[in-house]
PDB file of C-alpha atoms in Angstrom:
ATOM      1  CA  GLY A   1     103.301  93.277  99.767  1.00  0.00           C
ATOM      2  CA  LEU A   2     105.678  94.764 102.612  1.00  0.00           C
ATOM      3  CA  VAL A   3     108.101  92.656 101.745  1.00  0.00           C
ATOM      4  CA  ALA A   4     107.864  93.156  97.955  1.00  0.00           C
ATOM      5  CA  GLY A   5     107.824  96.674  98.229  1.00  0.00           C
ATOM      6  CA  ARG A   6     111.495  96.896  99.877  1.00  0.00           C
ATOM      7  CA  LEU A   7     112.936  94.456  97.679  1.00  0.00           C
ATOM      8  CA  THR A   8     112.081  96.464  94.986  1.00  0.00           C
ATOM      9  CA  GLU A   9     113.228  99.473  96.585  1.00  0.00           C
ATOM     10  CA  GLU A  10     116.375  98.541  97.904  1.00  0.00           C
ATOM     11  CA  PHE A  11     117.187  96.555  94.345  1.00  0.00           C
ATOM     12  CA  PHE A  12     115.206  98.577  91.985  1.00  0.00           C
ATOM     13  CA  ARG A  13     114.133  95.385  90.285  1.00  0.00           C
ATOM     14  CA  PRO A  14     110.485  93.826  89.955  1.00  0.00           C
ATOM     15  CA  SER A  15     109.523  91.333  92.746  1.00  0.00           C
ATOM     16  CA  VAL A  16     107.151  89.065  93.720  1.00  0.00           C
ATOM     17  CA  VAL A  17     106.481  87.181  96.874  1.00  0.00           C
ATOM     18  CA  MET A  18     104.514  84.249  97.341  1.00  0.00           C
ATOM     19  CA  GLU A  19     102.589  82.290 100.338  1.00  0.00           C
ATOM     20  CA  TYR A  20     102.846  78.521  99.300  1.00  0.00           C
ATOM     21  CA  GLY A  21      99.407  77.035 100.342  1.00  0.00           C
ATOM     22  CA  ALA A  22      98.179  73.614  99.761  1.00  0.00           C
ATOM     23  CA  THR A  23      97.058  73.299  96.511  1.00  0.00           C
ATOM     24  CA  GLU A  24      97.276  77.438  95.454  1.00  0.00           C
ATOM     25  CA  SER A  25      99.588  79.976  96.188  1.00  0.00           C
ATOM     26  CA  ARG A  26      98.771  83.826  96.623  1.00  0.00           C
ATOM     27  CA  ALA A  27     100.975  86.299  95.966  1.00  0.00           C
ATOM     28  CA  SER A  28     102.026  90.339  95.969  1.00  0.00           C
ATOM     29  CA  CYS A  29     103.710  91.879  93.389  1.00  0.00           C
ATOM     30  CA  ARG A  30     105.770  95.435  93.391  1.00  0.00           C
ATOM     31  CA  SER A  31     107.582  96.820  90.126  1.00  0.00           C
ATOM     32  CA  ILE A  32     109.415  99.971  88.613  1.00  0.00           C
ATOM     33  CA  PRO A  33     108.065 102.588  86.357  1.00  0.00           C
ATOM     34  CA  GLN A  34     109.614 100.545  83.620  1.00  0.00           C
ATOM     35  CA  PHE A  35     107.701  97.627  83.749  1.00  0.00           C
ATOM     36  CA  ASP A  36     103.965  97.108  84.124  1.00  0.00           C
ATOM     37  CA  ILE A  37     103.344  94.229  86.250  1.00  0.00           C
ATOM     38  CA  THR A  38      99.874  94.094  85.830  1.00  0.00           C
ATOM     39  CA  ARG A  39     100.419  93.945  81.827  1.00  0.00           C
ATOM     40  CA  ALA A  40     102.462  91.258  82.467  1.00  0.00           C
ATOM     41  CA  LEU A  41     100.051  89.021  84.338  1.00  0.00           C
ATOM     42  CA  ASP A  42      97.492  89.501  81.764  1.00  0.00           C
ATOM     43  CA  GLN A  43     100.201  87.884  79.894  1.00  0.00           C
ATOM     44  CA  CYS A  44      99.904  85.143  82.196  1.00  0.00           C
ATOM     45  CA  ALA A  45      96.219  84.827  82.434  1.00  0.00           C
ATOM     46  CA  ALA A  46      96.145  81.144  81.751  1.00  0.00           C
ATOM     47  CA  LEU A  47      98.331  80.372  84.479  1.00  0.00           C
ATOM     48  CA  LEU A  48      96.143  81.929  86.963  1.00  0.00           C
ATOM     49  CA  VAL A  49      93.337  81.358  89.250  1.00  0.00           C
ATOM     50  CA  ARG A  50      93.061  85.080  89.380  1.00  0.00           C
ATOM     51  CA  HIS A  51      94.941  88.570  89.641  1.00  0.00           C
ATOM     52  CA  GLY A  52      94.699  92.541  89.520  1.00  0.00           C
ATOM     53  CA  GLY A  53      96.305  95.740  90.474  1.00  0.00           C
ATOM     54  CA  HIS A  54      97.776  98.442  88.465  1.00  0.00           C
ATOM     55  CA  ALA A  55     101.183  99.023  86.651  1.00  0.00           C
ATOM     56  CA  GLN A  56     103.641  98.770  89.791  1.00  0.00           C
ATOM     57  CA  ALA A  57     101.598  96.818  92.198  1.00  0.00           C
ATOM     58  CA  ALA A  58      99.539  94.102  92.156  1.00  0.00           C
ATOM     59  CA  GLY A  59      98.621  90.251  93.344  1.00  0.00           C
ATOM     60  CA  PHE A  60      97.507  86.867  92.007  1.00  0.00           C
ATOM     61  CA  THR A  61      96.520  83.396  92.856  1.00  0.00           C
ATOM     62  CA  VAL A  62      98.179  80.595  91.478  1.00  0.00           C
ATOM     63  CA  LEU A  63      97.779  76.745  91.381  1.00  0.00           C
ATOM     64  CA  ASN A  64     100.530  75.259  92.911  1.00  0.00           C
ATOM     65  CA  GLU A  65     101.216  72.870  89.692  1.00  0.00           C
ATOM     66  CA  ASN A  66     101.456  76.317  87.466  1.00  0.00           C
ATOM     67  CA  ILE A  67     104.298  77.882  89.465  1.00  0.00           C
ATOM     68  CA  PRO A  68     107.011  76.991  87.323  1.00  0.00           C
ATOM     69  CA  ALA A  69     105.638  78.000  84.284  1.00  0.00           C
ATOM     70  CA  LEU A  70     104.531  81.204  85.659  1.00  0.00           C
ATOM     71  CA  ARG A  71     107.830  81.906  87.144  1.00  0.00           C
ATOM     72  CA  ASP A  72     109.522  80.972  83.596  1.00  0.00           C
ATOM     73  CA  GLN A  73     107.106  83.400  81.919  1.00  0.00           C
ATOM     74  CA  LEU A  74     107.162  86.254  84.096  1.00  0.00           C
ATOM     75  CA  ILE A  75     110.972  86.325  84.222  1.00  0.00           C
ATOM     76  CA  ASP A  76     110.878  86.049  80.139  1.00  0.00           C
ATOM     77  CA  LEU A  77     108.605  89.180  80.121  1.00  0.00           C
ATOM     78  CA  ALA A  78     110.896  90.936  82.200  1.00  0.00           C
ATOM     79  CA  ARG A  79     113.835  90.075  80.412  1.00  0.00           C
ATOM     80  CA  ALA A  80     112.557  91.469  77.342  1.00  0.00           C
ATOM     81  CA  ALA A  81     110.839  94.657  78.734  1.00  0.00           C
ATOM     82  CA  LEU A  82     113.950  95.382  80.441  1.00  0.00           C
ATOM     83  CA  GLU A  83     117.165  94.469  78.853  1.00  0.00           C
ATOM     84  CA  GLY A  84     119.466  97.033  77.629  1.00  0.00           C
ATOM     85  CA  GLN A  85     117.717  99.779  79.717  1.00  0.00           C
ATOM     86  CA  SER A  86     119.976 101.283  82.602  1.00  0.00           C
ATOM     87  CA  LEU A  87     117.754 100.344  85.839  1.00  0.00           C
ATOM     88  CA  ALA A  88     118.355 102.905  88.317  1.00  0.00           C
ATOM     89  CA  PRO A  89     115.636 105.053  90.316  1.00  0.00           C
ATOM     90  CA  THR A  90     114.733 108.461  89.597  1.00  0.00           C
ATOM     91  CA  LEU A  91     112.689 111.287  91.323  1.00  0.00           C
ATOM     92  CA  THR A  92     110.786 113.933  89.351  1.00  0.00           C
ATOM     93  CA  VAL A  93     110.623 117.191  91.441  1.00  0.00           C
ATOM     94  CA  ASP A  94     107.514 119.224  90.814  1.00  0.00           C
ATOM     95  CA  LEU A  95     108.532 122.497  92.067  1.00  0.00           C
ATOM     96  CA  GLU A  96     111.706 124.345  94.229  1.00  0.00           C
ATOM     97  CA  LEU A  97     110.911 125.973  97.598  1.00  0.00           C
ATOM     98  CA  ARG A  98     112.517 128.124  99.567  1.00  0.00           C
ATOM     99  CA  ALA A  99     112.989 127.366 103.170  1.00  0.00           C
ATOM    100  CA  ASP A 100     110.269 130.303 104.081  1.00  0.00           C
ATOM    101  CA  GLN A 101     107.889 128.607 101.672  1.00  0.00           C
ATOM    102  CA  VAL A 102     108.036 125.411 103.809  1.00  0.00           C
ATOM    103  CA  THR A 103     104.875 126.645 106.109  1.00  0.00           C
ATOM    104  CA  LEU A 104     101.456 124.851 107.662  1.00  0.00           C
ATOM    105  CA  VAL A 105      99.870 127.048 104.945  1.00  0.00           C
ATOM    106  CA  THR A 106     101.531 125.748 101.842  1.00  0.00           C
ATOM    107  CA  ALA A 107     101.071 121.814 103.318  1.00  0.00           C
ATOM    108  CA  GLU A 108      97.157 122.559 104.159  1.00  0.00           C
ATOM    109  CA  SER A 109      96.674 123.992 100.545  1.00  0.00           C
ATOM    110  CA  LEU A 110      97.689 121.088  99.215  1.00  0.00           C
ATOM    111  CA  PHE A 111      94.580 118.885 100.399  1.00  0.00           C
ATOM    112  CA  THR A 112      93.165 120.364  97.405  1.00  0.00           C
ATOM    113  CA  LEU A 113      95.050 118.080  95.284  1.00  0.00           C
ATOM    114  CA  GLU A 114      93.259 114.651  97.268  1.00  0.00           C
ATOM    115  CA  PRO A 115      93.263 111.921  96.900  1.00  0.00           C
ATOM    116  CA  THR A 116      96.922 111.059  95.794  1.00  0.00           C
ATOM    117  CA  GLY A 117      97.356 108.011  94.389  1.00  0.00           C
ATOM    118  CA  HIS A 118      99.166 105.828  91.302  1.00  0.00           C
ATOM    119  CA  GLU A 119      97.359 108.021  88.785  1.00  0.00           C
ATOM    120  CA  ASN A 120      98.022 111.254  91.011  1.00  0.00           C
ATOM    121  CA  PRO A 121     100.961 110.993  93.096  1.00  0.00           C
ATOM    122  CA  PRO A 122     101.624 113.496  96.060  1.00  0.00           C
ATOM    123  CA  PRO A 123     104.071 116.542  94.601  1.00  0.00           C
ATOM    124  CA  VAL A 124     107.368 116.222  95.571  1.00  0.00           C
ATOM    125  CA  PHE A 125     109.589 119.404  96.289  1.00  0.00           C
ATOM    126  CA  ILE A 126     113.106 120.276  96.722  1.00  0.00           C
ATOM    127  CA  THR A 127     114.123 122.622  98.958  1.00  0.00           C
ATOM    128  CA  ARG A 128     118.655 123.721  98.782  1.00  0.00           C
ATOM    129  CA  GLY A 129     121.110 124.402 101.647  1.00  0.00           C
ATOM    130  CA  LEU A 130     119.274 123.497 104.483  1.00  0.00           C
ATOM    131  CA  LYS A 131     121.346 123.446 107.744  1.00  0.00           C
ATOM    132  CA  VAL A 132     121.005 120.221 109.864  1.00  0.00           C
ATOM    133  CA  LEU A 133     120.224 121.332 113.489  1.00  0.00           C
ATOM    134  CA  GLU A 134     119.377 117.875 114.709  1.00  0.00           C
ATOM    135  CA  ALA A 135     119.616 114.311 113.223  1.00  0.00           C
ATOM    136  CA  ARG A 136     118.302 111.396 115.371  1.00  0.00           C
ATOM    137  CA  GLY A 137     117.138 108.121 114.710  1.00  0.00           C
ATOM    138  CA  VAL A 138     113.494 106.557 115.162  1.00  0.00           C
ATOM    139  CA  GLY A 139     111.765 103.236 115.155  1.00  0.00           C
ATOM    140  CA  ARG A 140     112.519 100.173 116.970  1.00  0.00           C
ATOM    141  CA  ASP A 141     115.663  99.796 115.530  1.00  0.00           C
ATOM    142  CA  GLU A 142     116.279 103.566 114.786  1.00  0.00           C
ATOM    143  CA  ASN A 143     115.998 102.812 110.732  1.00  0.00           C
ATOM    144  CA  HIS A 144     114.419 105.946 110.684  1.00  0.00           C
ATOM    145  CA  LEU A 145     115.601 109.351 110.644  1.00  0.00           C
ATOM    146  CA  LYS A 146     113.919 112.772 112.385  1.00  0.00           C
ATOM    147  CA  LEU A 147     115.566 115.709 111.351  1.00  0.00           C
ATOM    148  CA  LYS A 148     115.098 119.329 112.181  1.00  0.00           C
ATOM    149  CA  LEU A 149     116.307 121.553 109.587  1.00  0.00           C
ATOM    150  CA  ALA A 150     117.330 125.343 109.016  1.00  0.00           C
ATOM    151  CA  GLY A 151     116.604 127.813 105.808  1.00  0.00           C
ATOM    152  CA  TYR A 152     118.273 131.524 105.919  1.00  0.00           C
ATOM    153  CA  ASP A 153     116.140 133.727 107.687  1.00  0.00           C
ATOM    154  CA  ALA A 154     113.281 130.948 107.766  1.00  0.00           C
ATOM    155  CA  PRO A 155     111.968 128.985 110.940  1.00  0.00           C
ATOM    156  CA  ASN A 156     112.994 125.985 111.880  1.00  0.00           C
ATOM    157  CA  ILE A 157     111.488 122.735 109.563  1.00  0.00           C
ATOM    158  CA  ASP A 158     110.752 119.433 111.308  1.00  0.00           C
ATOM    159  CA  ALA A 159     111.306 116.166 108.733  1.00  0.00           C
ATOM    160  CA  ILE A 160     111.015 112.599 109.179  1.00  0.00           C
ATOM    161  CA  ALA A 161     113.014 110.572 106.344  1.00  0.00           C
ATOM    162  CA  PHE A 162     111.962 106.793 106.906  1.00  0.00           C
ATOM    163  CA  ASN A 163     114.275 103.953 106.201  1.00  0.00           C
ATOM    164  CA  MET A 164     117.182 106.382 106.094  1.00  0.00           C
ATOM    165  CA  GLY A 165     118.971 105.910 109.361  1.00  0.00           C
ATOM    166  CA  GLU A 166     121.939 105.389 107.867  1.00  0.00           C
ATOM    167  CA  TRP A 167     122.483 108.908 107.088  1.00  0.00           C
ATOM    168  CA  ARG A 168     122.553 110.115 110.891  1.00  0.00           C
ATOM    169  CA  GLY A 169     126.381 109.132 111.529  1.00  0.00           C
ATOM    170  CA  ARG A 170     127.247 110.765 108.657  1.00  0.00           C
ATOM    171  CA  LEU A 171     125.402 114.121 109.330  1.00  0.00           C
ATOM    172  CA  ASN A 172     126.634 114.240 112.803  1.00  0.00           C
ATOM    173  CA  ALA A 173     129.687 113.518 112.103  1.00  0.00           C
ATOM    174  CA  LEU A 174     130.078 116.952 110.225  1.00  0.00           C
ATOM    175  CA  ASN A 175     129.433 118.876 113.674  1.00  0.00           C
ATOM    176  CA  GLY A 176     126.139 120.855 112.821  1.00  0.00           C
ATOM    177  CA  SER A 177     128.115 122.684 109.572  1.00  0.00           C
ATOM    178  CA  THR A 178     125.966 120.086 107.225  1.00  0.00           C
ATOM    179  CA  ARG A 179     123.979 121.756 104.953  1.00  0.00           C
ATOM    180  CA  VAL A 180     121.783 119.464 102.184  1.00  0.00           C
ATOM    181  CA  ASP A 181     119.529 119.635  99.822  1.00  0.00           C
ATOM    182  CA  VAL A 182     116.483 117.772 100.389  1.00  0.00           C
ATOM    183  CA  ALA A 183     113.415 116.601  97.819  1.00  0.00           C
ATOM    184  CA  TYR A 184     110.252 115.881  99.915  1.00  0.00           C
ATOM    185  CA  ASN A 185     106.544 115.566 100.124  1.00  0.00           C
ATOM    186  CA  LEU A 186     105.106 118.169 102.332  1.00  0.00           C
ATOM    187  CA  GLU A 187     102.455 117.166 105.272  1.00  0.00           C
ATOM    188  CA  VAL A 188     100.863 118.335 107.893  1.00  0.00           C
ATOM    189  CA  ASN A 189     101.485 116.670 110.999  1.00  0.00           C
ATOM    190  CA  GLU A 190      99.847 116.740 114.022  1.00  0.00           C
ATOM    191  CA  TRP A 191     101.025 116.389 117.401  1.00  0.00           C
ATOM    192  CA  ASN A 192      99.722 117.249 121.582  1.00  0.00           C
ATOM    193  CA  GLY A 193      96.864 119.225 119.527  1.00  0.00           C
ATOM    194  CA  MET A 194      99.282 121.052 117.406  1.00  0.00           C
ATOM    195  CA  ARG A 195     100.141 121.063 113.377  1.00  0.00           C
ATOM    196  CA  THR A 196     102.777 121.938 111.721  1.00  0.00           C
ATOM    197  CA  ALA A 197     104.600 121.715 108.194  1.00  0.00           C
ATOM    198  CA  GLN A 198     106.619 118.542 107.971  1.00  0.00           C
ATOM    199  CA  MET A 199     108.665 117.395 105.505  1.00  0.00           C
ATOM    200  CA  ASN A 200     108.694 113.918 104.467  1.00  0.00           C
ATOM    201  CA  VAL A 201     112.200 113.235 102.942  1.00  0.00           C
ATOM    202  CA  GLN A 202     112.327 111.348  99.245  1.00  0.00           C
ATOM    203  CA  ASP A 203     116.268 111.410  98.837  1.00  0.00           C
ATOM    204  CA  MET A 204     118.573 113.868 100.245  1.00  0.00           C
ATOM    205  CA  ARG A 205     121.984 114.646  99.548  1.00  0.00           C
ATOM    206  CA  LEU A 206     125.191 116.935 100.724  1.00  0.00           C
ATOM    207  CA  ALA A 207     124.225 120.527  99.362  1.00  0.00           C
ATOM    208  CA  GLU A 208     126.884 121.972  97.086  1.00  0.00           C
ATOM    209  CA  ASP A 209     129.227 125.063  98.036  1.00  0.00           C
TER     210      ASP A 209
END
């Protein structure tokens, strides 16, 4: 599932990752909004032992003898559904917040929206013109990015950007003069007994002047 998710994230295409077994194999699927992977599996049910999931994440078990036919049918279904579409990831922003609104009180108020998930995704906010005070790599391979941001007349803001470590050199090369627009989920971070608001960055761009 993790591998399929990374493939879909990188290439913005539906993906199926399978583990072969002796007589039957299991697979995880991840998809994009333009292609309902569970509906596609429903159309292939005659070839499957079992399957389940939702529009963008699913799994199935298949007899090995049916794998070639299943592969061909899924490719045909995806081609028919996606042909002619411009396939590029999009991000819908729910609300713009000023930097001084990115607070623990705001983050805690979002608990009333729980539980979040496929049918009830967490809200996405945008805050513009944040100054980058610090950008450092974190994680085993430093492929994640830890940020400290500042808005106009507002306290500093902590942010984590998973799988965005490539931004570190770009931001640090601009010698602290960088301002960015950040799209994010707002979370509560607990560390050493302290609770603070933290941006979970979904996307980022250099701010326009």
